[in-house]
Coordinates of C-alpha atoms (C1' of nucleotides) in Angstrom, one line a residue:
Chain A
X1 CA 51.7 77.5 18.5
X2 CA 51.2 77.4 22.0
X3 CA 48.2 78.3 24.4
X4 CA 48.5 79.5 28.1
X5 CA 46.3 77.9 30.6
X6 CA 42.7 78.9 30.0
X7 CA 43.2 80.6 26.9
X8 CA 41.0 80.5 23.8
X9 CA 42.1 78.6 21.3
X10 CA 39.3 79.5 18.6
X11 CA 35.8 80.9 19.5
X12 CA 32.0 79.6 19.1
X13 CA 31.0 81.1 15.8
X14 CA 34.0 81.4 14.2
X15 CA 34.9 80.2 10.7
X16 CA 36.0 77.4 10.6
X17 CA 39.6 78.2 9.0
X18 CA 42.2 75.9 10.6
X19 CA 42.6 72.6 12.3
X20 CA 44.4 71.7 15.4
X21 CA 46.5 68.6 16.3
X22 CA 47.6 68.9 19.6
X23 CA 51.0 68.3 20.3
X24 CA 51.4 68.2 24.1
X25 CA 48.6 69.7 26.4
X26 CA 45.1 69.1 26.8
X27 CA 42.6 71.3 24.9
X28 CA 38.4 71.3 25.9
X29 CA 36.1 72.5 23.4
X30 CA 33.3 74.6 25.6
X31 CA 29.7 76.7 25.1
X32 CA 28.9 78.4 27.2
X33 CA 25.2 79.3 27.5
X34 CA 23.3 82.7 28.6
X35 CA 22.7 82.3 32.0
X36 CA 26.2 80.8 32.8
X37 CA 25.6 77.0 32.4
X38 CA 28.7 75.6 30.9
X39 CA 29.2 72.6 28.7
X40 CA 32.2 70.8 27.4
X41 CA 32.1 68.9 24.8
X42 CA 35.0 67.1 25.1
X43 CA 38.9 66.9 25.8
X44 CA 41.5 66.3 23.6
X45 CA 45.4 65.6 24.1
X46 CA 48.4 64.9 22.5
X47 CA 47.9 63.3 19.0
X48 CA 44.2 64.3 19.0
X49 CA 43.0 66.7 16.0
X50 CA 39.7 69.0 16.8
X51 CA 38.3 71.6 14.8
X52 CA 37.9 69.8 11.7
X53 CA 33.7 70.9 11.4
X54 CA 31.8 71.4 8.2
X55 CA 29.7 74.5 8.8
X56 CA 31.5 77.0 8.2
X57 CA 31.4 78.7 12.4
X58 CA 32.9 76.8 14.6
X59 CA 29.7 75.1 16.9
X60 CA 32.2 75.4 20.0
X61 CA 34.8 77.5 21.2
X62 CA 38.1 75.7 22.1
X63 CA 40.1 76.4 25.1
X64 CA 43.9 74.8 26.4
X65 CA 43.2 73.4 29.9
X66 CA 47.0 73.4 30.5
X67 CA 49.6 74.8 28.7
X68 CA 49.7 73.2 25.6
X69 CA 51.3 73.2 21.9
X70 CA 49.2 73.0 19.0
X71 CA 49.9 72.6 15.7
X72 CA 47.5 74.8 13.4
X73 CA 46.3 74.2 9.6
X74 CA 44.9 75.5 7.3
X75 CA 41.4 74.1 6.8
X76 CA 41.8 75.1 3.3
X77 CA 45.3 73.5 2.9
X78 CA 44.3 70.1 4.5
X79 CA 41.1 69.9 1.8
X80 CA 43.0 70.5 -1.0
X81 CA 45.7 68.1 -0.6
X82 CA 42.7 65.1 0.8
X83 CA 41.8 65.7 -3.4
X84 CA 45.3 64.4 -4.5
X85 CA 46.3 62.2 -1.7
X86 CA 43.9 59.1 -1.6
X87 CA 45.1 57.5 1.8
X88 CA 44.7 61.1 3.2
X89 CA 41.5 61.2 2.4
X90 CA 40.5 57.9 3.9
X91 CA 42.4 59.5 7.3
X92 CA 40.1 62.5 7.4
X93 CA 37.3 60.3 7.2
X94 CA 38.1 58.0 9.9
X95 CA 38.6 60.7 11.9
X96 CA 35.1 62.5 11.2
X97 CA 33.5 58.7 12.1
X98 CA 36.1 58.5 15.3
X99 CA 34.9 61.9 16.2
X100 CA 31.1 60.8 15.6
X101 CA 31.5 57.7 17.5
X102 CA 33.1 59.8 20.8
X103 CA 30.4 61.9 20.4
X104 CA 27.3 59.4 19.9
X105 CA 29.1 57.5 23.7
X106 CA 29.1 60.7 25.0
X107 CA 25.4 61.3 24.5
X108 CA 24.9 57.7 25.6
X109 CA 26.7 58.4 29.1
X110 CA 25.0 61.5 29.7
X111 CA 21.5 59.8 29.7
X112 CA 22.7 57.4 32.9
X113 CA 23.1 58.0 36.6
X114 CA 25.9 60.3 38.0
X115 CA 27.6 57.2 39.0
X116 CA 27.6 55.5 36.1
X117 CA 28.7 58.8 34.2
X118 CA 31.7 59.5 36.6
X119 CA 32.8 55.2 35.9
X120 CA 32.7 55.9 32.9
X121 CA 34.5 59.1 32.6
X122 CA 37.5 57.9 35.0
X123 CA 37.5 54.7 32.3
X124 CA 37.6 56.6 29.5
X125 CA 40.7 59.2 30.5
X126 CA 42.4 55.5 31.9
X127 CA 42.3 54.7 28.2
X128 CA 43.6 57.8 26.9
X129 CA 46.1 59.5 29.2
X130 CA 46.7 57.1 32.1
X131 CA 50.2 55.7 32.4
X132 CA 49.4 52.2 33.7
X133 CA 47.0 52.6 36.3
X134 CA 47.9 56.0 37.4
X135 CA 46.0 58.4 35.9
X136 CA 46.6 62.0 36.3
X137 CA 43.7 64.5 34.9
X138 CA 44.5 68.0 33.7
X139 CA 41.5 69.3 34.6
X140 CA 39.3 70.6 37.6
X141 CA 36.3 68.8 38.9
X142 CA 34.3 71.9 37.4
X143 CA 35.6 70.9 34.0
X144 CA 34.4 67.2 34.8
X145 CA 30.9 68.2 35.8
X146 CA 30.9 70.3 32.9
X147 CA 31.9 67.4 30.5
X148 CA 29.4 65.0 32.6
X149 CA 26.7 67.2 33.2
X150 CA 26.9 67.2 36.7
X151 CA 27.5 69.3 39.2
X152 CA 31.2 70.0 40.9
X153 CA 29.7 68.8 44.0
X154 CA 28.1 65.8 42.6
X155 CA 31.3 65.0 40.7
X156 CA 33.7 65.0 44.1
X157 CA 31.0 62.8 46.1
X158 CA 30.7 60.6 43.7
X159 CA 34.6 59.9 43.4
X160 CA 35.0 59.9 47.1
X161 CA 32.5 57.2 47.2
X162 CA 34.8 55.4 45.0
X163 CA 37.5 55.5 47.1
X164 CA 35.5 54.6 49.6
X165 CA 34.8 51.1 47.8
X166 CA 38.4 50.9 47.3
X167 CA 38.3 50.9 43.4
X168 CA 40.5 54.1 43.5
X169 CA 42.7 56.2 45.6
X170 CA 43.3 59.6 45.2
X171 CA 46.8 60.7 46.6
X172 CA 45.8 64.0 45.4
X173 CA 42.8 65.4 44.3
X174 CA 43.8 65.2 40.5
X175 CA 46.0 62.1 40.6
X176 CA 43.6 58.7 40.5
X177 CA 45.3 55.2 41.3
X178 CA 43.0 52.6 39.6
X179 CA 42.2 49.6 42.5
X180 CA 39.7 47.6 40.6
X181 CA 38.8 48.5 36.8
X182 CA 36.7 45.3 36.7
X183 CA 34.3 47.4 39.8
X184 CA 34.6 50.5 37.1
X185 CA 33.3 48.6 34.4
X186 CA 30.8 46.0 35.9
X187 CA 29.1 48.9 37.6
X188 CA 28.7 50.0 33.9
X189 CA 25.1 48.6 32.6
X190 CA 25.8 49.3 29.3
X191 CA 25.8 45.5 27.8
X192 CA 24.5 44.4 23.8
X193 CA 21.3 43.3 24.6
X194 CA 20.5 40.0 23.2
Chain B
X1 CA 14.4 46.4 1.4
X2 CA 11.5 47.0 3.4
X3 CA 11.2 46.6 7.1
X4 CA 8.2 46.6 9.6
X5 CA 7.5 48.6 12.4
X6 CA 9.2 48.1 15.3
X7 CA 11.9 45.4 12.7
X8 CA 15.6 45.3 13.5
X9 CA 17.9 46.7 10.1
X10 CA 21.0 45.7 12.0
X11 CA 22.4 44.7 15.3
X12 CA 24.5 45.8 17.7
X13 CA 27.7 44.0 17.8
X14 CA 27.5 42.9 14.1
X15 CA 30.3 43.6 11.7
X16 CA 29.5 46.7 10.0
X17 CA 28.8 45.1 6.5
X18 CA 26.2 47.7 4.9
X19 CA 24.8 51.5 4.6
X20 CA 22.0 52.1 4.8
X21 CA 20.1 55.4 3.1
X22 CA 16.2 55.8 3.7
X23 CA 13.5 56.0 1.1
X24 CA 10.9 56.2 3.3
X25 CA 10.0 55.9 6.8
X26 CA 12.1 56.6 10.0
X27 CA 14.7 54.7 11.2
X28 CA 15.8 54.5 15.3
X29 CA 19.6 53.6 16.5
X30 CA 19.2 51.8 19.9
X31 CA 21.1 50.5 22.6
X32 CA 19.7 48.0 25.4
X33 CA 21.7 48.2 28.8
X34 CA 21.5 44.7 30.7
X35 CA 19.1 46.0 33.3
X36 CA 16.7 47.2 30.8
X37 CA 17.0 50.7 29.9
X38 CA 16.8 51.7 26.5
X39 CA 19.0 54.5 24.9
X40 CA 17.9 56.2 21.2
X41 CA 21.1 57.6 19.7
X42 CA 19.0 59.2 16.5
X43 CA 16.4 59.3 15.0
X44 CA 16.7 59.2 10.6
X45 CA 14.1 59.6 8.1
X46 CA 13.6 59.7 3.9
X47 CA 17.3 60.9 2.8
X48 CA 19.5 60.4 5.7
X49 CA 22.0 57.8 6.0
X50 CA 22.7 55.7 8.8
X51 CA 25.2 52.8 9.7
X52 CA 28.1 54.7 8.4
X53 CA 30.5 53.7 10.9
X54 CA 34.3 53.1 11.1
X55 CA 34.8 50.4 13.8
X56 CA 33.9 47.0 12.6
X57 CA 31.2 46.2 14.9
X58 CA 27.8 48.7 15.2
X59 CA 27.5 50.2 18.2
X60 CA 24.0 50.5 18.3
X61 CA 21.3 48.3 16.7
X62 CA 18.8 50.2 14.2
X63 CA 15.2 49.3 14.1
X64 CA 12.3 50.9 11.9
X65 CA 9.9 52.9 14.1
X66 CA 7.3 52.5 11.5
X67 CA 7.1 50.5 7.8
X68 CA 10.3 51.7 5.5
X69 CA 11.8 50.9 3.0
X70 CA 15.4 51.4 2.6
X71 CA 18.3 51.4 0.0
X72 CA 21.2 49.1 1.0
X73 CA 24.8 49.6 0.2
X74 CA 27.9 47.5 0.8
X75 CA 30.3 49.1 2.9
X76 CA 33.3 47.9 0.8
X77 CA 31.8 49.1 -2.4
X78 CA 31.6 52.5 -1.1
X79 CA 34.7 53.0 0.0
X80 CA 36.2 51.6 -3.4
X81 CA 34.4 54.3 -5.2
X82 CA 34.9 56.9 -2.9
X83 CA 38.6 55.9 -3.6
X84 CA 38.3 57.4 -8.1
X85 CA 35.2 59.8 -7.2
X86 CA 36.6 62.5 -5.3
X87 CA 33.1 64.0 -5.0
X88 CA 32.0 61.2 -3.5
X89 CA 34.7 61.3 -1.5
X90 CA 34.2 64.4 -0.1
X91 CA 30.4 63.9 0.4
X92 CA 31.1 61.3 2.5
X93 CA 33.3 63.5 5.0
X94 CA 30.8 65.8 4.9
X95 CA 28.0 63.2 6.0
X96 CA 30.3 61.9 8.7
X97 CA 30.9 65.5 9.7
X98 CA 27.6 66.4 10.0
X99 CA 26.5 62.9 12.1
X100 CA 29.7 64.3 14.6
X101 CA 27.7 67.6 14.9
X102 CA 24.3 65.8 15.4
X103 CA 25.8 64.0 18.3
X104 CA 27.5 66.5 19.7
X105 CA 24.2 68.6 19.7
X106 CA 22.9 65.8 21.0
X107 CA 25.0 65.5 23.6
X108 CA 24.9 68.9 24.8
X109 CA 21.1 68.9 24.5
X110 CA 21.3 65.9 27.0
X111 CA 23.2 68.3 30.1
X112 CA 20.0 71.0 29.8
X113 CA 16.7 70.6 31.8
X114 CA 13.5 68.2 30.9
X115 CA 11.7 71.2 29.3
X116 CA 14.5 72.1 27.5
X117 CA 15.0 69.1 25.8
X118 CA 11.9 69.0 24.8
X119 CA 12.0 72.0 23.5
X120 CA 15.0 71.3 22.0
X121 CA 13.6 68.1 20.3
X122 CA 10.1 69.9 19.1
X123 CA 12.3 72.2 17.1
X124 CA 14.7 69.5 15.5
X125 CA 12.0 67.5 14.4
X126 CA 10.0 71.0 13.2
X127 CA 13.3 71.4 10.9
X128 CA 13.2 68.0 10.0
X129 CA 9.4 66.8 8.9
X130 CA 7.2 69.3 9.7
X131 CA 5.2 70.6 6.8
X132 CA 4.7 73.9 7.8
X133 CA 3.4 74.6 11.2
X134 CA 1.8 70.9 11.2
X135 CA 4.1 67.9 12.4
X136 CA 3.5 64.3 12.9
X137 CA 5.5 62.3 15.0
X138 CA 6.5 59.1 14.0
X139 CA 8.0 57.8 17.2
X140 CA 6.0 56.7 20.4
X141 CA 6.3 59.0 23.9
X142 CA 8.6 56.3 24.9
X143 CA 11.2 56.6 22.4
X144 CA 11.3 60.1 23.1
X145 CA 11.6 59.7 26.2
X146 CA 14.7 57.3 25.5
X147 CA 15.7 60.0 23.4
X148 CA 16.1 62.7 25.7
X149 CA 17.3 61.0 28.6
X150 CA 13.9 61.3 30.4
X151 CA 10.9 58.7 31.2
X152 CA 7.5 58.4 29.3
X153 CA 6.0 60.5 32.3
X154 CA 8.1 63.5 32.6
X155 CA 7.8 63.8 28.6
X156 CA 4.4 63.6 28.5
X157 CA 4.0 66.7 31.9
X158 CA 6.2 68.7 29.6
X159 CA 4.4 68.5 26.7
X160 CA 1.5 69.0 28.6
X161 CA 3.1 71.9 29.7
X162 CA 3.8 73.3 26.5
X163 CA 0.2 73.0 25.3
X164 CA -0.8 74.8 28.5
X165 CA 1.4 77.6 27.5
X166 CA -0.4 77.5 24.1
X167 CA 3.0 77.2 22.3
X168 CA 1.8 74.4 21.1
X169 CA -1.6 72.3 20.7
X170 CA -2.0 69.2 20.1
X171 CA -5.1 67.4 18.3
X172 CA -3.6 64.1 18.3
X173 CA -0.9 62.8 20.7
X174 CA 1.4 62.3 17.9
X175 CA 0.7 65.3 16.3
X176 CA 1.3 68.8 16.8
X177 CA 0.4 72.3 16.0
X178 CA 3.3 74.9 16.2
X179 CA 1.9 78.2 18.1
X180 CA 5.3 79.9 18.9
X181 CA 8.1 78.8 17.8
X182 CA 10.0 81.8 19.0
X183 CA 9.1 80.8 22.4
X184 CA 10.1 77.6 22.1
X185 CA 13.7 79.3 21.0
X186 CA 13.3 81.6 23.8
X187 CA 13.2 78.7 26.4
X188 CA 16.5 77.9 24.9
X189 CA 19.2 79.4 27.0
X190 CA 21.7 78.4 24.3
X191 CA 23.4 81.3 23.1
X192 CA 27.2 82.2 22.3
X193 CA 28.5 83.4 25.0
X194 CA 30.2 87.0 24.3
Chain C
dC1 C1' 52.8 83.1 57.2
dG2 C1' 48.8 84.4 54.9
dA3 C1' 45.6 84.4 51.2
dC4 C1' 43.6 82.5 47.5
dG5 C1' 41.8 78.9 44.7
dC6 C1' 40.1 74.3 44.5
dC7 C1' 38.1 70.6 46.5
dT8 C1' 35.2 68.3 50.0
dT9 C1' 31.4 67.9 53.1
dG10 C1' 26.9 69.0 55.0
dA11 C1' 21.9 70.5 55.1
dT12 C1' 18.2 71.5 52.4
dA13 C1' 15.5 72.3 48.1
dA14 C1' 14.2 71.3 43.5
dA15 C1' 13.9 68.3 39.6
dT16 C1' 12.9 64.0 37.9
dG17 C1' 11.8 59.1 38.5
dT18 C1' 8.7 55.5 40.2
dC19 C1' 4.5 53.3 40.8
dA20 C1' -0.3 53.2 40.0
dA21 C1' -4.6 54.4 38.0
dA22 C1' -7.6 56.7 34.7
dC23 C1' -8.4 58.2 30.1
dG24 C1' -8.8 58.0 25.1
dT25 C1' -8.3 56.1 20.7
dC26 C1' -8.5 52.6 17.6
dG27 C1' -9.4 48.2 15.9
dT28 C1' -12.1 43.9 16.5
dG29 C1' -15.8 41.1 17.0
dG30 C1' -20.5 40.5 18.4
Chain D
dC1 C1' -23.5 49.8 14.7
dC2 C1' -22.1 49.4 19.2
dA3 C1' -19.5 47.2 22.9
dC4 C1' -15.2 45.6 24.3
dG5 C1' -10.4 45.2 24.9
dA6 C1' -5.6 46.5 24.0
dC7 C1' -2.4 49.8 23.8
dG8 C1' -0.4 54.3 24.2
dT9 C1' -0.9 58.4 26.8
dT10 C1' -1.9 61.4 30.6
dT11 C1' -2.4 62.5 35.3
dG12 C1' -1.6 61.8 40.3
dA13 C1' 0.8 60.8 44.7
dC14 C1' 5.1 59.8 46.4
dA15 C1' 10.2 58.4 46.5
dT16 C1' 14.8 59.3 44.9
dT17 C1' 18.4 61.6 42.8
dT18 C1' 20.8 65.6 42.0
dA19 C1' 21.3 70.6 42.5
dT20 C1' 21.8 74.5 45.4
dC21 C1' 23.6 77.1 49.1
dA22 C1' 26.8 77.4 52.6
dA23 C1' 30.8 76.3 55.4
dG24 C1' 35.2 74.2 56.2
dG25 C1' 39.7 71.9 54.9
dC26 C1' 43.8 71.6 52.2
dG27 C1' 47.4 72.7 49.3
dT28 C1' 50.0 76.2 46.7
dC29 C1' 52.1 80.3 45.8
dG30 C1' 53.2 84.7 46.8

DNA sequence: CGACGCCTTGATAAATGTCAAACGTCGTGG
DNA sequence: CCACGACGTTTGACATTTATCAAGGCGTCG
């Protein structure tokens, strides 16, 4: 199936009856709260699966931030064959614990300083979607601060401040060149403790 | 096994070897940044299960916040069972699912305002060991704190604050008296957005 | 060419953090 | 039994970070 730009991909509340896998695209899943505040909870792109939840509404609603293709299942479908289909099975899992651990270092980012939390978001789409150390995000500062916490405004000083220090460029305002990962990361506390 | 206040179950960085479920007590998941701040990922108490991860290192270390005791599994053996018992199986999927939606709540919780999250962490603990109205804290102001992305301080004002508003009181720091929960809901902007 | 949307920049305000001190509780020892 | 000390918590004054409000620039598409 394919999604326009914007458009709603399944809504907050919900049942839960299908699965995505994203084909090409990029997909955010979004609440959005009374008075306006909007969160994301994350992004997903080609090869990712989202959706797969246990309640039976849907905690988020999911939107395409591009155009994208997605390949829908049946929830039901997917269950049913996991019974018969051992290595299946141990997929689905790995995913629910993949999906658990994205989720438990996004809670850890969002307890640090806006800096730290834009490092770590421009590290964390270079691992997913960069080709080599161009990295071109799908989606709009709004939709970072959003996914950060932050504000927009907070979000664009905070990059032009790293292009500043030279550890990116920014040939245009959604294209980053990575200068200096090692900046990107060191300025990253997060170390094991001994 | 049984493990002290303040003991460390596992460590971060150590090959993910064992389960762990909770007989009694409450458990912590911690991570120490080089400079010294502390991050709390969750908190677990009797009948949840923690550890459960997929990579082959923890991410975060677990301590006991107070005395517990606590049922060890091997990892291995688990997953060779799951592989004949497809209830097991599937109770497993559900676990991991439901730890994906923790931390996603989580991290959502963590974009919201100081009182908020505090609000926000009254009422999950409320759901999760209160007995009745009544409910007694395990954890110190400081581990909420680390909790919730705030400091000590600013916990502390806010529950202050919450006692001022008599939606709460409390007769011991560690203890507190549900007044209005509704208005604890209420300060909750978090609603699906139509 | 013009208008619109998105992004950046600037000035100011509000929220939260930092540093420091006082308070209370609890356990210990006189 | 009371006094003391240690620790966790609360409160206060002030600093810093981030949000808010507002304006301007820049690119894109009609």
């Amino acid at each position: 199936m394919k999604f326009g730009e914007g458009t709603e991909i399944c809504g907050e509340g919900e049942p839960v009856e299908f699965v995505y896998e994203i084909v090409s695209g990029a997909v955010r899943t979004v609440k959005v709260l009374s008075d306006g505040r909007r969160e994301i909870g994350g992004f997903y792109f080609a090869g990712d699966i989202f959706g797969f939840e246990d309640d039976n509404e849907h905690s988020l609603s999911a939107e395409a931030v591009v155009a994208s293709t997605v390949r829908v299942i049946r929830r039901r479908r997917l269950v049913h064959l996991a019974a018969d289909d051992r290595k299946l099975a141990e997929e689905l899992l790995t995913m629910a614990m993949h999906e658990a651990a994205r989720a438990h270092r996004h809670a850890l980012m969002l307890a640090m300083t806006a800096q730290e939390r834009v490092n770590d978001f421009v590290l964390e789409m270079a691992e997913r979607i960069s080709v080599g150390d161009l990295l071109r995000l799908p989606m709009s500062r709004q939709d970072i601060a959003d996914y950060l916490g932050l504000t927009m405004e907070t979000v664009s000083r905070t990059i032009t401040g790293l292009t500043v220090a030279s550890t990116i460029s920014l040939p245009y305002s959604r294209t980053i060149m990575l200068r200096n990962r090692s900046a990107l990361e060191q300025a990253m506390a997060a170390t094991p403790a001994l």
